[in-house]
């Protein structure tokens, strides 16, 4: 009995701590995090690029607890650092495992602006993987000093795009993939239907790799004061030991991270301190307001996905509301729409595009800033903007459409003895997407017509948005993926550059003086942790506040993944992640 009472008392104490003390600690942590620490009188910003960096932080408040700044936040802080007398330079831990070429390109430009402001950039490469990221190296190639830890060789560098084809696997398991695609270069579905590259797929993939490689080599050559031929030879000559890397002019010094960090502090002068860029909180510039609407991830319709810092998504309801809010705000002079998406739902894309058009109808100029990729649906939502800005290595285009189903009836029968049958009423096509059986000839014809209508609609959006004839739009479509530089040549993009160029273009369209500072107002509005948890679990406010305490631990990727899996299982949802393109 005594042990039972002790156990009950322990449970009660635990509940008190969980329900009362926990939320108080969380609120205190959030409050402390919201207070910007004072910047020392002389600092070197510490920028660690070795971890994956999301392009933008969405409306999910738990993303703020992870301690990982987004690419947009880093770019804004580097821009402020270039004008801040307290910042003497930037110390960079270079990415070696692979990153997006466009993200690397945009960060490279931001670091170049720091150098142009008479500040220094020192970078360190600590390689213990099988490759050295070409894009990661390009990011820091313009540094005043590049250090390499001698114990880790300068490993092979280049670009590889690998595709895993599942057509043979599905065939072995007696699963039939019935898909329609428009047109020959709309090759994402080939992973499911083919056993290897089709000629068109191989051509498109090789062309994309070549363009990314050439652009990267050109940037490295400029930063390392080489000819393009010299830079190409140096990269093709990898791997190198430390001294050989110096001889190839790819690095400047050998040493451990501590050595390069001390060199950065010595260059900054007496009393200088290293300051993590996460903790750098420069004053926000004040001036005319430009809305920055952030769209990151797969394009989805339906209720917004709730998760503890999970995969980003462009929810069509949220983004449409963001455009409506920005459009009715008299202080907002123009809108910059940051798009970082490989595509997704055609219906959701259409809803977002309509929101863009409504904002324009209310007198707001809209400029798209394409990030790592703005392809397929990512291009669809961009096409109606007043101006489109893309980085030279942005992956865009993919103007095409595909759809279909997996026929699993034979597999279920063979391996589990499961048979499926159905009775119907209504349209003769009500059962056409039943995965227990293939399309009938009539159903397949109906489905082809649906795909054709979708493709024609996409071409119409491109033609209208880009002032093209239908024939011109079709000529640059065919499902073909382009780099930003190629897209500009074909009239799909207006200007090359990153977020800073898009903001400058928005200022120009809004008739704001080019030299005048602007205030960026971020959309969608970030929800509070309590609001997020209440909607996620359908909980009362009290329970949500209690559960918010656990969100402190959600910054751990492993815990976050486990919680997300449990929540999604409860909701009965199945999410498919679109393949991303990372340059290694």
Coordinates of C-alpha atoms in Angstrom, one line a residue:
X1 CA 0.0 0.0 0.0
X2 CA 2.8 2.3 0.9
X3 CA 4.5 1.8 -2.5
X4 CA 1.2 2.4 -4.2
X5 CA 0.8 5.8 -2.5
X6 CA 4.4 6.7 -3.3
X7 CA 3.7 5.8 -7.0
X8 CA 0.5 7.9 -7.0
X9 CA 2.3 10.8 -5.4
X10 CA 5.0 10.6 -8.1
X11 CA 2.5 10.6 -10.9
X12 CA 0.8 13.7 -9.3
X13 CA 4.1 15.5 -9.0
X14 CA 4.9 14.6 -12.6
X15 CA 1.6 16.0 -13.8
X16 CA 2.1 19.2 -11.9
X17 CA 5.6 19.6 -13.4
X18 CA 4.3 18.8 -16.9
X19 CA 1.2 20.9 -16.8
X20 CA 2.4 24.0 -14.8
X21 CA 6.2 24.1 -14.6
X22 CA 6.8 22.8 -18.1
X23 CA 4.9 25.6 -19.9
X24 CA 6.4 28.2 -17.6
X25 CA 9.9 27.0 -18.6
X26 CA 8.9 27.0 -22.3
X27 CA 7.5 30.5 -22.1
X28 CA 10.7 31.6 -20.3
X29 CA 12.8 30.0 -23.0
X30 CA 10.8 31.6 -25.8
X31 CA 10.9 35.0 -24.0
X32 CA 14.7 34.7 -23.5
X33 CA 15.1 33.7 -27.2
X34 CA 13.1 36.7 -28.3
X35 CA 15.5 39.2 -26.6
X36 CA 18.3 40.1 -28.9
X37 CA 21.7 39.7 -27.1
X38 CA 23.9 42.7 -27.4
X39 CA 26.5 42.5 -30.1
X40 CA 30.1 42.9 -28.8
X41 CA 32.1 45.9 -30.1
X42 CA 34.1 43.7 -32.5
X43 CA 32.9 40.4 -33.9
X44 CA 33.6 37.8 -36.5
X45 CA 30.4 36.1 -37.6
X46 CA 30.6 32.3 -37.4
X47 CA 28.7 30.7 -40.3
X48 CA 28.4 27.0 -40.2
X49 CA 27.2 25.6 -43.6
X50 CA 27.8 21.9 -42.9
X51 CA 24.2 21.3 -41.9
X52 CA 21.2 21.3 -44.3
X53 CA 19.7 24.8 -44.6
X54 CA 16.0 25.2 -45.3
X55 CA 15.3 28.1 -47.7
X56 CA 12.7 29.7 -45.5
X57 CA 11.0 29.3 -42.2
X58 CA 7.3 28.8 -42.6
X59 CA 4.3 29.4 -40.3
X60 CA 5.2 26.5 -38.0
X61 CA 6.5 28.1 -34.8
X62 CA 8.5 25.0 -33.7
X63 CA 10.9 25.7 -36.6
X64 CA 12.2 28.7 -34.6
X65 CA 13.1 26.4 -31.7
X66 CA 15.5 24.3 -33.8
X67 CA 18.3 26.9 -33.7
X68 CA 18.8 26.5 -37.5
X69 CA 18.5 29.7 -39.4
X70 CA 17.0 29.6 -42.9
X71 CA 18.8 30.6 -46.0
X72 CA 16.7 33.8 -46.2
X73 CA 17.6 34.7 -42.6
X74 CA 21.3 34.1 -43.3
X75 CA 21.2 36.2 -46.5
X76 CA 19.5 39.1 -44.6
X77 CA 22.1 38.9 -41.8
X78 CA 25.1 38.9 -44.1
X79 CA 23.6 41.9 -45.9
X80 CA 23.4 43.7 -42.6
X81 CA 26.9 42.6 -41.6
X82 CA 28.3 44.2 -44.6
X83 CA 27.1 47.6 -43.3
X84 CA 27.8 46.9 -39.6
X85 CA 31.0 48.5 -38.3
X86 CA 31.1 46.0 -35.4
X87 CA 31.4 43.1 -37.8
X88 CA 35.0 42.7 -38.9
X89 CA 34.6 39.6 -41.0
X90 CA 33.0 36.2 -41.4
X91 CA 34.4 32.8 -40.5
X92 CA 32.8 29.9 -42.6
X93 CA 32.7 26.2 -42.0
X94 CA 32.3 25.0 -45.6
X95 CA 29.8 22.4 -46.7
X96 CA 31.5 19.2 -47.9
X97 CA 28.6 16.7 -48.2
X98 CA 26.5 18.4 -50.9
X99 CA 24.1 21.3 -51.2
X100 CA 21.9 23.0 -53.7
X101 CA 23.8 24.8 -56.4
X102 CA 21.5 27.8 -56.3
X103 CA 21.7 28.1 -52.5
X104 CA 25.5 28.0 -52.8
X105 CA 25.5 30.6 -55.5
X106 CA 23.3 33.0 -53.5
X107 CA 25.5 32.6 -50.3
X108 CA 28.6 33.1 -52.5
X109 CA 27.2 36.4 -53.7
X110 CA 26.3 37.5 -50.1
X111 CA 29.9 36.7 -48.9
X112 CA 31.3 38.7 -51.9
X113 CA 29.3 41.7 -50.7
X114 CA 30.9 41.4 -47.2
X115 CA 34.3 41.4 -48.9
X116 CA 33.3 44.4 -51.0
X117 CA 32.6 46.3 -47.8
X118 CA 36.3 45.9 -46.8
X119 CA 35.7 43.0 -44.4
X120 CA 37.4 39.6 -44.6
X121 CA 36.1 36.1 -45.2
X122 CA 38.0 33.1 -43.9
X123 CA 36.8 29.5 -44.6
X124 CA 37.7 26.1 -43.3
X125 CA 37.2 22.8 -45.1
X126 CA 37.1 19.7 -42.9
X127 CA 36.6 16.8 -45.1
X128 CA 36.1 13.2 -43.9
X129 CA 33.6 12.0 -46.5
X130 CA 34.1 10.3 -49.9
X131 CA 33.6 13.5 -51.9
X132 CA 34.1 17.2 -51.5
X133 CA 31.0 19.2 -52.5
X134 CA 31.6 21.2 -55.6
X135 CA 28.8 23.6 -54.8
X136 CA 29.9 23.8 -51.2
X137 CA 33.4 24.7 -52.4
X138 CA 32.1 27.3 -54.8
X139 CA 30.3 29.0 -51.9
X140 CA 33.7 29.8 -50.2
X141 CA 36.0 30.0 -53.3
X142 CA 36.1 33.8 -53.0
X143 CA 37.3 33.8 -49.4
X144 CA 40.5 35.7 -48.5
X145 CA 41.8 32.4 -47.0
X146 CA 40.6 28.8 -47.5
X147 CA 42.0 26.4 -44.9
X148 CA 42.0 22.6 -45.3
X149 CA 42.6 20.2 -42.4
X150 CA 45.6 18.2 -43.6
X151 CA 44.3 14.9 -42.2
X152 CA 41.4 15.0 -44.7
X153 CA 42.2 15.0 -48.4
X154 CA 40.6 17.3 -50.9
X155 CA 38.3 14.5 -52.3
X156 CA 37.0 14.1 -55.8
X157 CA 34.7 16.9 -57.0
X158 CA 32.2 17.0 -59.7
X159 CA 28.4 16.6 -60.2
X160 CA 26.5 13.4 -60.4
X161 CA 22.8 13.0 -60.9
X162 CA 21.7 9.5 -60.1
X163 CA 18.2 8.1 -60.8
X164 CA 16.9 4.9 -59.2
X165 CA 14.5 3.1 -61.6
X166 CA 11.8 0.9 -60.1
X167 CA 10.2 -0.4 -63.2
X168 CA 11.9 -3.8 -62.9
X169 CA 11.1 -4.1 -59.2
X170 CA 7.4 -3.4 -59.7
X171 CA 7.4 -5.9 -62.5
X172 CA 8.9 -8.6 -60.2
X173 CA 6.2 -7.9 -57.6
X174 CA 3.5 -8.0 -60.3
X175 CA 2.6 -4.3 -59.7
X176 CA 1.6 -2.4 -62.9
X177 CA 2.3 1.3 -63.1
X178 CA -0.3 2.9 -65.5
X179 CA 0.8 6.6 -66.0
X180 CA 0.3 9.3 -68.6
X181 CA 2.9 12.0 -69.0
X182 CA 3.1 15.2 -71.1
X183 CA 5.6 15.3 -72.8
X184 CA 8.8 13.3 -73.5
X185 CA 11.0 15.3 -71.0
X186 CA 8.5 15.0 -68.2
X187 CA 10.6 12.3 -66.8
X188 CA 9.9 12.1 -63.0
X189 CA 7.4 9.3 -63.7
X190 CA 10.1 7.3 -65.5
X191 CA 11.5 6.2 -62.1
X192 CA 8.3 4.2 -61.7
X193 CA 7.7 3.0 -65.2
X194 CA 11.2 2.4 -66.7
X195 CA 14.2 0.2 -66.0
X196 CA 16.7 2.8 -67.2
X197 CA 17.1 6.2 -69.0
X198 CA 15.0 6.8 -72.1
X199 CA 17.0 8.8 -74.7
X200 CA 15.1 12.0 -73.8
X201 CA 15.6 11.5 -70.1
X202 CA 19.3 10.9 -70.5
X203 CA 19.7 13.9 -72.7
X204 CA 17.9 16.2 -70.3
X205 CA 19.8 14.9 -67.3
X206 CA 23.2 15.2 -69.0
X207 CA 22.4 18.6 -70.3
X208 CA 21.4 19.8 -66.8
X209 CA 24.6 18.4 -65.2
X210 CA 26.7 20.0 -67.9
X211 CA 25.1 23.4 -67.4
X212 CA 25.5 23.2 -63.6
X213 CA 29.1 22.1 -63.8
X214 CA 30.0 24.8 -66.4
X215 CA 28.4 27.6 -64.3
X216 CA 30.1 26.4 -61.1
X217 CA 33.5 26.2 -62.8
X218 CA 33.2 29.7 -64.2
X219 CA 32.4 31.0 -60.7
X220 CA 35.3 29.2 -59.1
X221 CA 37.7 30.4 -61.8
X222 CA 36.7 34.0 -61.2
X223 CA 37.0 33.7 -57.4
X224 CA 40.4 31.9 -57.4
X225 CA 41.9 34.2 -60.1
X226 CA 42.3 31.4 -62.6
X227 CA 41.3 30.9 -66.2
X228 CA 38.3 28.7 -66.7
X229 CA 40.6 26.0 -68.2
X230 CA 42.9 26.1 -65.1
X231 CA 39.9 25.8 -62.8
X232 CA 38.5 22.9 -64.8
X233 CA 41.8 21.1 -64.8
X234 CA 42.2 21.6 -61.0
X235 CA 38.8 20.2 -60.3
X236 CA 39.3 17.2 -62.7
X237 CA 42.6 16.5 -61.0
X238 CA 41.0 15.8 -57.6
X239 CA 41.5 14.1 -55.2
X240 CA 44.5 15.9 -53.6
X241 CA 46.5 15.6 -50.4
X242 CA 46.8 18.9 -48.5
X243 CA 50.0 20.3 -50.1
X244 CA 48.8 19.2 -53.6
X245 CA 45.6 21.1 -53.0
X246 CA 47.6 24.3 -52.2
X247 CA 49.7 23.7 -55.4
X248 CA 46.5 23.4 -57.4
X249 CA 45.4 26.8 -55.9
X250 CA 42.2 25.4 -54.5
X251 CA 43.2 26.1 -50.9
X252 CA 45.6 28.5 -49.2
X253 CA 46.6 27.0 -45.8
X254 CA 46.6 23.8 -43.9
X255 CA 45.3 23.6 -40.3
X256 CA 42.5 22.5 -38.0
X257 CA 39.3 24.5 -37.4
X258 CA 40.8 26.0 -34.3
X259 CA 43.8 27.3 -36.2
X260 CA 41.6 29.0 -38.9
X261 CA 39.3 30.4 -36.3
X262 CA 42.2 32.0 -34.4
X263 CA 43.5 33.4 -37.7
X264 CA 40.2 35.0 -38.2
X265 CA 40.2 36.6 -34.7
X266 CA 43.8 37.8 -35.2
X267 CA 42.8 39.5 -38.4
X268 CA 39.8 41.1 -36.6
X269 CA 42.1 42.7 -34.0
X270 CA 42.4 42.7 -30.2
X271 CA 39.2 42.0 -28.3
X272 CA 37.3 40.5 -31.2
X273 CA 35.0 37.6 -30.5
X274 CA 33.4 34.9 -32.6
X275 CA 29.6 35.3 -32.7
X276 CA 27.4 32.5 -34.1
X277 CA 25.3 34.0 -36.9
X278 CA 22.3 32.6 -35.2
X279 CA 22.9 35.0 -32.3
X280 CA 23.6 38.0 -34.5
X281 CA 20.6 40.4 -34.3
X282 CA 21.3 43.5 -36.3
X283 CA 18.9 46.4 -36.3
X284 CA 16.2 45.9 -38.9
X285 CA 16.2 48.7 -41.5
X286 CA 13.1 50.9 -41.6
X287 CA 11.5 52.3 -44.7
X288 CA 8.7 51.5 -47.2
X289 CA 7.2 48.1 -46.6
X290 CA 7.7 45.2 -49.0
X291 CA 5.9 41.9 -48.3
X292 CA 8.1 38.8 -48.5
X293 CA 5.8 35.8 -49.0
X294 CA 7.7 32.6 -48.4
X295 CA 6.8 29.4 -50.4
X296 CA 8.9 26.4 -49.6
X297 CA 8.3 22.7 -50.3
X298 CA 5.8 20.6 -52.2
X299 CA 2.6 22.4 -53.3
X300 CA -0.4 20.9 -51.5
X301 CA -4.1 21.6 -51.1
X302 CA -6.3 20.8 -48.1
X303 CA -5.8 21.6 -44.4
X304 CA -2.3 22.8 -43.6
X305 CA 0.0 20.0 -42.5
X306 CA 0.8 20.1 -38.8
X307 CA 4.1 18.8 -37.6
X308 CA 7.0 19.3 -35.2
X309 CA 9.4 21.0 -37.6
X310 CA 8.8 18.5 -40.3
X311 CA 9.1 18.8 -44.1
X312 CA 8.2 22.3 -45.4
X313 CA 5.1 22.5 -47.7
X314 CA 3.4 25.2 -49.8
X315 CA -0.2 25.0 -48.6
X316 CA -2.5 26.7 -51.1
X317 CA -4.9 27.9 -48.4
X318 CA -2.1 29.5 -46.3
X319 CA -0.4 31.1 -49.2
X320 CA -3.6 32.5 -50.7
X321 CA -4.4 34.0 -47.3
X322 CA -0.9 35.5 -47.2
X323 CA -1.4 37.2 -50.6
X324 CA -4.8 38.4 -49.5
X325 CA -3.4 39.9 -46.3
X326 CA -0.5 41.6 -48.1
X327 CA -2.8 42.9 -50.8
X328 CA -5.2 44.6 -48.4
X329 CA -2.3 46.2 -46.3
X330 CA -2.0 49.8 -47.4
X331 CA 1.6 49.9 -46.0
X332 CA 2.8 47.2 -48.4
X333 CA 4.1 48.7 -51.6
X334 CA 5.1 45.5 -53.4
X335 CA 5.3 41.8 -52.9
X336 CA 8.3 39.5 -53.3
X337 CA 7.2 35.9 -53.6
X338 CA 10.1 33.5 -52.7
X339 CA 9.5 30.2 -54.5
X340 CA 11.4 27.0 -53.6
X341 CA 9.4 24.1 -54.8
X342 CA 9.7 21.1 -57.1
X343 CA 6.0 21.2 -57.8
X344 CA 2.9 19.3 -56.5
X345 CA -0.8 19.5 -56.9
X346 CA -2.1 21.2 -60.1
X347 CA -5.2 22.4 -58.2
X348 CA -3.2 23.9 -55.4
X349 CA -0.9 25.5 -57.9
X350 CA -3.9 27.1 -59.6
X351 CA -5.2 28.4 -56.3
X352 CA -1.9 30.1 -55.5
X353 CA -1.6 31.6 -59.0
X354 CA -5.1 33.0 -58.6
X355 CA -4.0 34.6 -55.3
X356 CA -1.1 36.2 -57.2
X357 CA -3.4 37.6 -59.8
X358 CA -5.8 39.0 -57.2
X359 CA -3.0 40.8 -55.4
X360 CA -1.9 42.3 -58.8
X361 CA -5.5 43.4 -59.4
X362 CA -5.4 45.3 -56.1
X363 CA -2.4 47.3 -57.3
X364 CA 0.4 45.3 -55.8
X365 CA 3.4 44.5 -58.0
X366 CA 4.6 40.9 -57.5
X367 CA 8.2 39.8 -58.1
X368 CA 9.1 36.1 -57.9
X369 CA 12.5 35.2 -56.4
X370 CA 13.3 31.6 -57.4
X371 CA 15.5 29.7 -55.0
X372 CA 16.9 26.2 -55.4
X373 CA 14.1 25.1 -57.7
X374 CA 10.8 26.4 -59.0
X375 CA 9.9 23.6 -61.4
X376 CA 6.6 22.2 -62.6
X377 CA 4.0 23.6 -60.1
X378 CA 6.8 25.8 -58.8
X379 CA 6.9 27.5 -62.2
X380 CA 3.1 27.4 -62.6
X381 CA 2.6 29.6 -59.4
X382 CA 5.4 32.0 -60.7
X383 CA 4.2 32.5 -64.2
X384 CA 1.7 35.3 -63.5
X385 CA 4.1 37.6 -61.6
X386 CA 5.1 41.0 -62.9
X387 CA 8.7 39.9 -63.0
X388 CA 10.6 36.6 -62.4
X389 CA 14.1 36.6 -60.9
X390 CA 16.1 33.3 -60.8
X391 CA 19.6 32.3 -59.9
X392 CA 21.6 31.0 -62.9
X393 CA 21.6 27.6 -61.3
X394 CA 18.0 27.5 -60.2
X395 CA 16.2 24.4 -61.5
X396 CA 13.0 25.6 -63.2
X397 CA 10.7 24.9 -66.1
X398 CA 9.4 21.3 -66.2
X399 CA 6.3 22.6 -67.9
X400 CA 4.4 19.4 -68.2
X401 CA 2.1 17.1 -66.3
X402 CA 1.8 13.4 -65.4
X403 CA -0.6 11.2 -63.4
X404 CA -1.8 7.6 -63.1
X405 CA -2.1 4.7 -60.7
X406 CA -0.5 1.5 -59.5
X407 CA -2.4 -1.6 -60.2
X408 CA -1.8 -3.9 -57.2
X409 CA -4.6 -6.4 -57.6
X410 CA -2.5 -9.2 -59.1
X411 CA 0.3 -8.7 -56.5
X412 CA -2.2 -8.9 -53.6
X413 CA -3.7 -12.0 -55.0
X414 CA -0.4 -13.7 -55.6
X415 CA 1.3 -12.9 -52.3
X416 CA -1.6 -12.5 -49.8
X417 CA -4.6 -14.2 -51.4
X418 CA -6.5 -10.9 -51.3
X419 CA -9.1 -10.3 -54.0
X420 CA -11.1 -7.1 -54.4
X421 CA -14.4 -6.5 -56.1
X422 CA -16.8 -3.6 -56.2
X423 CA -20.3 -2.6 -57.1
X424 CA -21.0 1.0 -58.3
X425 CA -23.7 3.5 -59.1
X426 CA -23.5 6.7 -61.0
X427 CA -20.9 7.5 -63.6
X428 CA -19.5 4.6 -65.6
X429 CA -16.1 6.0 -64.7
X430 CA -16.5 6.1 -60.9
X431 CA -14.3 3.0 -60.5
X432 CA -11.6 4.0 -62.9
X433 CA -9.0 4.7 -60.2
X434 CA -9.6 1.4 -58.4
X435 CA -6.0 0.0 -58.0
X436 CA -7.3 -3.6 -57.9
X437 CA -7.6 -3.6 -61.7
X438 CA -6.1 -1.9 -64.8
X439 CA -7.9 0.9 -66.7
X440 CA -10.3 -0.3 -69.3
X441 CA -9.8 1.1 -72.8
X442 CA -12.6 3.6 -72.3
X443 CA -11.2 4.7 -68.9
X444 CA -7.7 5.1 -70.2
X445 CA -9.0 7.3 -73.0
X446 CA -10.9 9.4 -70.4
X447 CA -7.8 9.7 -68.3
X448 CA -5.7 10.8 -71.3
X449 CA -8.2 13.5 -72.0
X450 CA -7.9 14.7 -68.3
X451 CA -4.1 14.8 -68.6
X452 CA -4.3 16.7 -72.0
X453 CA -6.6 19.3 -70.4
X454 CA -4.2 19.8 -67.5
X455 CA -1.3 20.2 -69.9
X456 CA -3.2 22.6 -72.1
X457 CA -4.1 24.6 -69.0
X458 CA -0.5 24.8 -68.0
X459 CA 0.6 26.0 -71.4
X460 CA -2.1 28.6 -71.3
X461 CA -0.9 29.9 -67.9
X462 CA 2.7 30.2 -69.3
X463 CA 1.6 31.9 -72.5
X464 CA -0.6 34.4 -70.6
X465 CA 1.9 35.1 -67.9
X466 CA 4.9 35.4 -70.2
X467 CA 3.2 37.2 -73.1
X468 CA 3.8 34.3 -75.4
X469 CA 1.8 32.7 -78.2
X470 CA 0.6 29.1 -77.4
X471 CA 3.2 27.9 -79.9
X472 CA 6.0 29.7 -78.1
X473 CA 4.9 28.3 -74.8
X474 CA 4.8 24.8 -76.2
X475 CA 8.3 25.2 -77.7
X476 CA 9.9 25.8 -74.2
X477 CA 7.7 23.2 -72.5
X478 CA 7.7 19.5 -73.3
X479 CA 8.4 18.9 -69.6
X480 CA 12.0 20.0 -70.1
X481 CA 13.9 21.2 -67.0
X482 CA 16.1 24.3 -67.4
X483 CA 18.6 26.1 -65.3
X484 CA 17.8 29.7 -64.5
X485 CA 20.3 30.9 -67.1
X486 CA 18.7 28.7 -69.8
X487 CA 15.2 29.8 -68.7
X488 CA 16.2 33.5 -69.2
X489 CA 17.4 32.8 -72.7
X490 CA 14.0 31.3 -73.4
X491 CA 11.9 34.0 -72.0
X492 CA 10.8 32.1 -68.9
X493 CA 12.8 34.4 -66.5
X494 CA 13.3 38.1 -66.7
X495 CA 16.5 38.6 -64.6
X496 CA 19.2 36.6 -63.0
X497 CA 20.0 37.0 -59.3
X498 CA 19.0 36.2 -55.8
X499 CA 16.7 37.6 -53.2
X500 CA 18.5 40.9 -53.2
X501 CA 18.0 41.4 -56.9
X502 CA 14.3 40.5 -56.5
X503 CA 13.9 43.1 -53.8
X504 CA 15.6 45.7 -55.9
X505 CA 13.3 44.9 -58.8
X506 CA 10.2 45.2 -56.5
X507 CA 11.5 48.6 -55.3
X508 CA 11.8 49.7 -58.9
X509 CA 8.3 48.6 -59.8
X510 CA 6.9 50.3 -56.7
X511 CA 8.8 53.5 -57.6
X512 CA 10.9 53.3 -54.4
X513 CA 14.3 55.0 -54.5
X514 CA 16.9 52.4 -55.2
X515 CA 19.1 53.7 -52.3
X516 CA 16.3 53.7 -49.8
X517 CA 16.1 51.0 -47.2
X518 CA 12.9 48.9 -47.0
X519 CA 11.2 47.0 -44.3
X520 CA 10.5 43.3 -45.2
X521 CA 7.2 42.1 -43.7
X522 CA 7.2 38.3 -43.7
X523 CA 4.2 36.1 -44.7
X524 CA 2.5 33.7 -43.9
X525 CA 2.2 34.9 -40.3
X526 CA 3.8 32.5 -37.8
X527 CA 1.4 30.8 -35.5
X528 CA 2.1 30.5 -31.7
X529 CA 3.2 27.1 -30.3
X530 CA -0.2 26.9 -28.4
X531 CA -2.2 27.5 -31.6
X532 CA -0.1 24.9 -33.5
X533 CA -0.5 22.2 -30.8
X534 CA -4.2 22.8 -30.4
X535 CA -4.8 22.3 -34.1
X536 CA -2.4 19.4 -34.4
X537 CA -4.0 17.3 -31.6
X538 CA -7.4 18.9 -31.4
X539 CA -6.5 19.6 -27.8
X540 CA -7.8 22.1 -25.3
X541 CA -5.8 25.2 -24.7
X542 CA -4.6 23.8 -21.3
X543 CA -3.5 20.6 -22.8
X544 CA -1.8 22.4 -25.7
X545 CA 0.1 24.6 -23.3
X546 CA 1.3 21.5 -21.4
X547 CA 2.3 19.7 -24.6
X548 CA 4.2 22.8 -25.7
X549 CA 6.8 21.9 -23.2
X550 CA 7.7 18.9 -25.2
X551 CA 8.4 21.0 -28.3
X552 CA 11.8 22.0 -26.8
X553 CA 12.9 18.4 -27.6
X554 CA 11.4 18.6 -31.1
X555 CA 14.6 20.4 -32.3
X556 CA 16.2 16.9 -32.2
X557 CA 15.7 15.5 -35.8
X558 CA 15.3 12.0 -34.5
X559 CA 12.6 12.9 -32.0
X560 CA 10.9 15.1 -34.6
X561 CA 10.8 12.3 -37.1
X562 CA 9.3 9.9 -34.6
X563 CA 6.6 12.3 -33.5
X564 CA 5.7 13.2 -37.1
X565 CA 5.4 9.5 -38.0
X566 CA 3.1 8.9 -35.1
X567 CA 0.9 12.0 -35.9
X568 CA 0.7 11.2 -39.6
X569 CA -0.2 7.6 -38.8
X570 CA -3.1 8.8 -36.6
X571 CA -4.4 11.0 -39.3
X572 CA -4.1 8.2 -41.8
X573 CA -2.2 10.2 -44.3
X574 CA 0.5 9.2 -46.7
X575 CA 3.0 11.8 -47.9
X576 CA 5.2 11.3 -51.0
X577 CA 8.4 13.5 -51.1
X578 CA 9.4 14.8 -54.5
X579 CA 13.0 14.1 -55.4
X580 CA 15.4 17.0 -54.9
X581 CA 18.5 17.9 -56.8
X582 CA 21.6 18.3 -54.7
X583 CA 25.0 19.0 -56.2
X584 CA 27.8 17.0 -54.6

